[in-house]
Amino acid sequence: MWWGVPVVPLACTGMGWFAVCALSRNMLLLFLLIPVYLLMRLIVRNDDQKFRLLYLKARFRVGVRNTSFWGAHAFNPIVFKKRKTQ
């Protein structure tokens, strides 16, 4: 952790924000990184793995194809393949 925020989310946010500032050629946008940092620190105040949990939640919500079939998310370790027709 650096300054109370996990390294990976802090680095990803910082690099992404710097890229936006460089592409827009407005370095004053870097000052908006301060409230983002404070928000990140507020998120991990009670649980330092909160960003990992949020990532897993987003990963399991996006790209689920069987929601319309079951009416809910269903996960299982079986790989479904198309059967060969005889």
PDB file of C-alpha atoms in Angstrom:
ATOM      1  CA  MET A   1       0.000   0.000   0.000  1.00  0.00           C
ATOM      2  CA  TRP A   2       1.133   3.501  -0.783  1.00  0.00           C
ATOM      3  CA  TRP A   3      -0.370   6.321   1.256  1.00  0.00           C
ATOM      4  CA  GLY A   4      -3.240   4.104   2.374  1.00  0.00           C
ATOM      5  CA  VAL A   5      -4.273   2.892  -1.101  1.00  0.00           C
ATOM      6  CA  PRO A   6      -3.312  -0.447  -2.713  1.00  0.00           C
ATOM      7  CA  VAL A   7      -0.536  -0.106  -5.281  1.00  0.00           C
ATOM      8  CA  VAL A   8      -2.236  -1.660  -8.323  1.00  0.00           C
ATOM      9  CA  PRO A   9      -5.433   0.456  -8.261  1.00  0.00           C
ATOM     10  CA  LEU A  10      -3.396   3.557  -7.470  1.00  0.00           C
ATOM     11  CA  ALA A  11      -0.976   2.915 -10.350  1.00  0.00           C
ATOM     12  CA  CYS A  12      -3.758   2.092 -12.830  1.00  0.00           C
ATOM     13  CA  THR A  13      -5.722   5.184 -11.878  1.00  0.00           C
ATOM     14  CA  GLY A  14      -2.644   7.399 -11.947  1.00  0.00           C
ATOM     15  CA  MET A  15      -1.439   6.166 -15.334  1.00  0.00           C
ATOM     16  CA  GLY A  16      -4.912   6.382 -16.840  1.00  0.00           C
ATOM     17  CA  TRP A  17      -5.431   9.868 -15.487  1.00  0.00           C
ATOM     18  CA  PHE A  18      -2.011  10.964 -16.737  1.00  0.00           C
ATOM     19  CA  ALA A  19      -2.819   9.584 -20.203  1.00  0.00           C
ATOM     20  CA  VAL A  20      -6.065  11.573 -20.274  1.00  0.00           C
ATOM     21  CA  CYS A  21      -4.179  14.704 -19.229  1.00  0.00           C
ATOM     22  CA  ALA A  22      -1.485  14.148 -21.846  1.00  0.00           C
ATOM     23  CA  LEU A  23      -3.987  13.545 -24.637  1.00  0.00           C
ATOM     24  CA  SER A  24      -6.061  16.579 -23.705  1.00  0.00           C
ATOM     25  CA  ARG A  25      -2.893  18.667 -23.170  1.00  0.00           C
ATOM     26  CA  ASN A  26      -4.370  20.064 -19.993  1.00  0.00           C
ATOM     27  CA  MET A  27      -2.129  19.308 -17.027  1.00  0.00           C
ATOM     28  CA  LEU A  28      -4.498  21.106 -14.661  1.00  0.00           C
ATOM     29  CA  LEU A  29      -6.633  17.960 -14.791  1.00  0.00           C
ATOM     30  CA  LEU A  30      -3.974  16.308 -12.634  1.00  0.00           C
ATOM     31  CA  PHE A  31      -5.365  18.268  -9.685  1.00  0.00           C
ATOM     32  CA  LEU A  32      -8.584  16.257 -10.051  1.00  0.00           C
ATOM     33  CA  LEU A  33      -6.546  13.205  -9.105  1.00  0.00           C
ATOM     34  CA  ILE A  34      -6.555  14.410  -5.483  1.00  0.00           C
ATOM     35  CA  PRO A  35     -10.311  13.819  -4.941  1.00  0.00           C
ATOM     36  CA  VAL A  36     -10.007  10.487  -6.771  1.00  0.00           C
ATOM     37  CA  TYR A  37      -7.207   9.481  -4.401  1.00  0.00           C
ATOM     38  CA  LEU A  38      -9.277  10.527  -1.381  1.00  0.00           C
ATOM     39  CA  LEU A  39     -12.237   8.513  -2.687  1.00  0.00           C
ATOM     40  CA  MET A  40     -10.009   5.472  -3.164  1.00  0.00           C
ATOM     41  CA  ARG A  41      -8.694   5.868   0.365  1.00  0.00           C
ATOM     42  CA  LEU A  42     -12.250   6.134   1.667  1.00  0.00           C
ATOM     43  CA  ILE A  43     -13.207   2.914  -0.157  1.00  0.00           C
ATOM     44  CA  VAL A  44     -10.356   0.887   1.376  1.00  0.00           C
ATOM     45  CA  ARG A  45     -10.711   2.360   4.846  1.00  0.00           C
ATOM     46  CA  ASN A  46     -12.325  -0.805   6.266  1.00  0.00           C
ATOM     47  CA  ASP A  47     -11.149  -3.495   3.833  1.00  0.00           C
ATOM     48  CA  ASP A  48      -7.900  -3.295   1.876  1.00  0.00           C
ATOM     49  CA  GLN A  49      -9.145  -5.922  -0.632  1.00  0.00           C
ATOM     50  CA  LYS A  50     -12.259  -3.927  -1.564  1.00  0.00           C
ATOM     51  CA  PHE A  51     -10.998  -3.120  -5.065  1.00  0.00           C
ATOM     52  CA  ARG A  52     -10.415  -6.815  -5.732  1.00  0.00           C
ATOM     53  CA  LEU A  53     -13.972  -7.548  -4.602  1.00  0.00           C
ATOM     54  CA  LEU A  54     -15.354  -4.785  -6.828  1.00  0.00           C
ATOM     55  CA  TYR A  55     -13.360  -6.170  -9.770  1.00  0.00           C
ATOM     56  CA  LEU A  56     -14.725  -9.677  -9.194  1.00  0.00           C
ATOM     57  CA  LYS A  57     -18.258  -8.333  -8.895  1.00  0.00           C
ATOM     58  CA  ALA A  58     -17.912  -6.482 -12.205  1.00  0.00           C
ATOM     59  CA  ARG A  59     -16.307  -9.484 -13.870  1.00  0.00           C
ATOM     60  CA  PHE A  60     -19.158 -11.787 -12.895  1.00  0.00           C
ATOM     61  CA  ARG A  61     -21.832  -9.244 -13.907  1.00  0.00           C
ATOM     62  CA  VAL A  62     -20.520  -8.408 -17.377  1.00  0.00           C
ATOM     63  CA  GLY A  63     -20.698 -10.926 -20.183  1.00  0.00           C
ATOM     64  CA  VAL A  64     -23.072 -13.428 -18.602  1.00  0.00           C
ATOM     65  CA  ARG A  65     -24.929 -14.972 -21.526  1.00  0.00           C
ATOM     66  CA  ASN A  66     -27.340 -17.266 -19.720  1.00  0.00           C
ATOM     67  CA  THR A  67     -29.215 -14.569 -17.795  1.00  0.00           C
ATOM     68  CA  SER A  68     -32.101 -14.532 -20.262  1.00  0.00           C
ATOM     69  CA  PHE A  69     -32.378 -18.317 -20.141  1.00  0.00           C
ATOM     70  CA  TRP A  70     -32.392 -18.839 -16.395  1.00  0.00           C
ATOM     71  CA  GLY A  71     -33.550 -15.418 -15.278  1.00  0.00           C
ATOM     72  CA  ALA A  72     -30.443 -15.280 -13.083  1.00  0.00           C
ATOM     73  CA  HIS A  73     -26.699 -15.746 -13.307  1.00  0.00           C
ATOM     74  CA  ALA A  74     -25.599 -19.368 -13.348  1.00  0.00           C
ATOM     75  CA  PHE A  75     -21.953 -20.397 -13.152  1.00  0.00           C
ATOM     76  CA  ASN A  76     -20.498 -23.877 -13.421  1.00  0.00           C
ATOM     77  CA  PRO A  77     -17.099 -25.280 -14.362  1.00  0.00           C
ATOM     78  CA  ILE A  78     -18.403 -27.305 -17.315  1.00  0.00           C
ATOM     79  CA  VAL A  79     -17.261 -26.304 -20.794  1.00  0.00           C
ATOM     80  CA  PHE A  80     -20.164 -26.676 -23.184  1.00  0.00           C
ATOM     81  CA  LYS A  81     -19.238 -27.785 -26.686  1.00  0.00           C
ATOM     82  CA  LYS A  82     -21.426 -28.271 -29.690  1.00  0.00           C
ATOM     83  CA  ARG A  83     -22.286 -31.890 -30.242  1.00  0.00           C
ATOM     84  CA  LYS A  84     -21.333 -33.495 -33.490  1.00  0.00           C
ATOM     85  CA  THR A  85     -24.315 -34.453 -35.574  1.00  0.00           C
ATOM     86  CA  GLN A  86     -24.296 -37.952 -36.942  1.00  0.00           C
TER      87      GLN A  86
END
